[in-house]
Amino acid sequence: MVFVLLSHNQGEIEIIFYTSYLIINLIRVNKNMLSLIW
């Protein structure tokens, strides 16, 4: 939410949300892989 307030450019906001969304998905996949391994 802080990034949205600081950035007035819609493109930058979309990029930030998209990258954070990908990072969250990668973390979830990594946790699933670890649970399968262990």
PDB file of C-alpha atoms in Angstrom:
ATOM      1  CA  MET A   1       0.000   0.000   0.000  1.00  0.00           C
ATOM      2  CA  VAL A   2       2.917   2.353   0.687  1.00  0.00           C
ATOM      3  CA  PHE A   3       4.203   1.891  -2.854  1.00  0.00           C
ATOM      4  CA  VAL A   4       0.802   2.852  -4.239  1.00  0.00           C
ATOM      5  CA  LEU A   5       0.812   6.085  -2.248  1.00  0.00           C
ATOM      6  CA  LEU A   6       4.371   6.965  -3.259  1.00  0.00           C
ATOM      7  CA  SER A   7       3.997   6.125  -6.950  1.00  0.00           C
ATOM      8  CA  HIS A   8       1.665   8.190  -9.108  1.00  0.00           C
ATOM      9  CA  ASN A   9       2.416   6.229 -12.268  1.00  0.00           C
ATOM     10  CA  GLN A  10      -0.141   3.483 -12.943  1.00  0.00           C
ATOM     11  CA  GLY A  11       2.438   1.394 -14.800  1.00  0.00           C
ATOM     12  CA  GLU A  12       4.794   1.327 -11.825  1.00  0.00           C
ATOM     13  CA  ILE A  13       1.944   0.345  -9.507  1.00  0.00           C
ATOM     14  CA  GLU A  14       0.970  -2.556 -11.769  1.00  0.00           C
ATOM     15  CA  ILE A  15       4.583  -3.759 -11.979  1.00  0.00           C
ATOM     16  CA  ILE A  16       4.964  -3.665  -8.186  1.00  0.00           C
ATOM     17  CA  PHE A  17       1.755  -5.628  -7.622  1.00  0.00           C
ATOM     18  CA  TYR A  18       2.693  -8.150 -10.323  1.00  0.00           C
ATOM     19  CA  THR A  19       6.201  -8.747  -8.972  1.00  0.00           C
ATOM     20  CA  SER A  20       4.976  -9.079  -5.375  1.00  0.00           C
ATOM     21  CA  TYR A  21       2.289 -11.529  -6.591  1.00  0.00           C
ATOM     22  CA  LEU A  22       4.933 -13.649  -8.350  1.00  0.00           C
ATOM     23  CA  ILE A  23       7.173 -13.621  -5.262  1.00  0.00           C
ATOM     24  CA  ILE A  24       4.288 -14.789  -3.045  1.00  0.00           C
ATOM     25  CA  ASN A  25       3.498 -17.610  -5.482  1.00  0.00           C
ATOM     26  CA  LEU A  26       7.164 -18.677  -5.569  1.00  0.00           C
ATOM     27  CA  ILE A  27       7.241 -18.797  -1.758  1.00  0.00           C
ATOM     28  CA  ARG A  28       4.088 -20.954  -1.700  1.00  0.00           C
ATOM     29  CA  VAL A  29       5.523 -23.328  -4.318  1.00  0.00           C
ATOM     30  CA  ASN A  30       8.798 -23.600  -2.389  1.00  0.00           C
ATOM     31  CA  LYS A  31       6.907 -24.444   0.823  1.00  0.00           C
ATOM     32  CA  ASN A  32       4.902 -27.107  -1.024  1.00  0.00           C
ATOM     33  CA  MET A  33       8.097 -28.601  -2.474  1.00  0.00           C
ATOM     34  CA  LEU A  34       9.729 -28.682   0.968  1.00  0.00           C
ATOM     35  CA  SER A  35       6.678 -30.361   2.496  1.00  0.00           C
ATOM     36  CA  LEU A  36       6.754 -32.991  -0.283  1.00  0.00           C
ATOM     37  CA  ILE A  37      10.479 -33.623   0.243  1.00  0.00           C
ATOM     38  CA  TRP A  38      10.159 -33.949   4.006  1.00  0.00           C
TER      39      TRP A  38
END
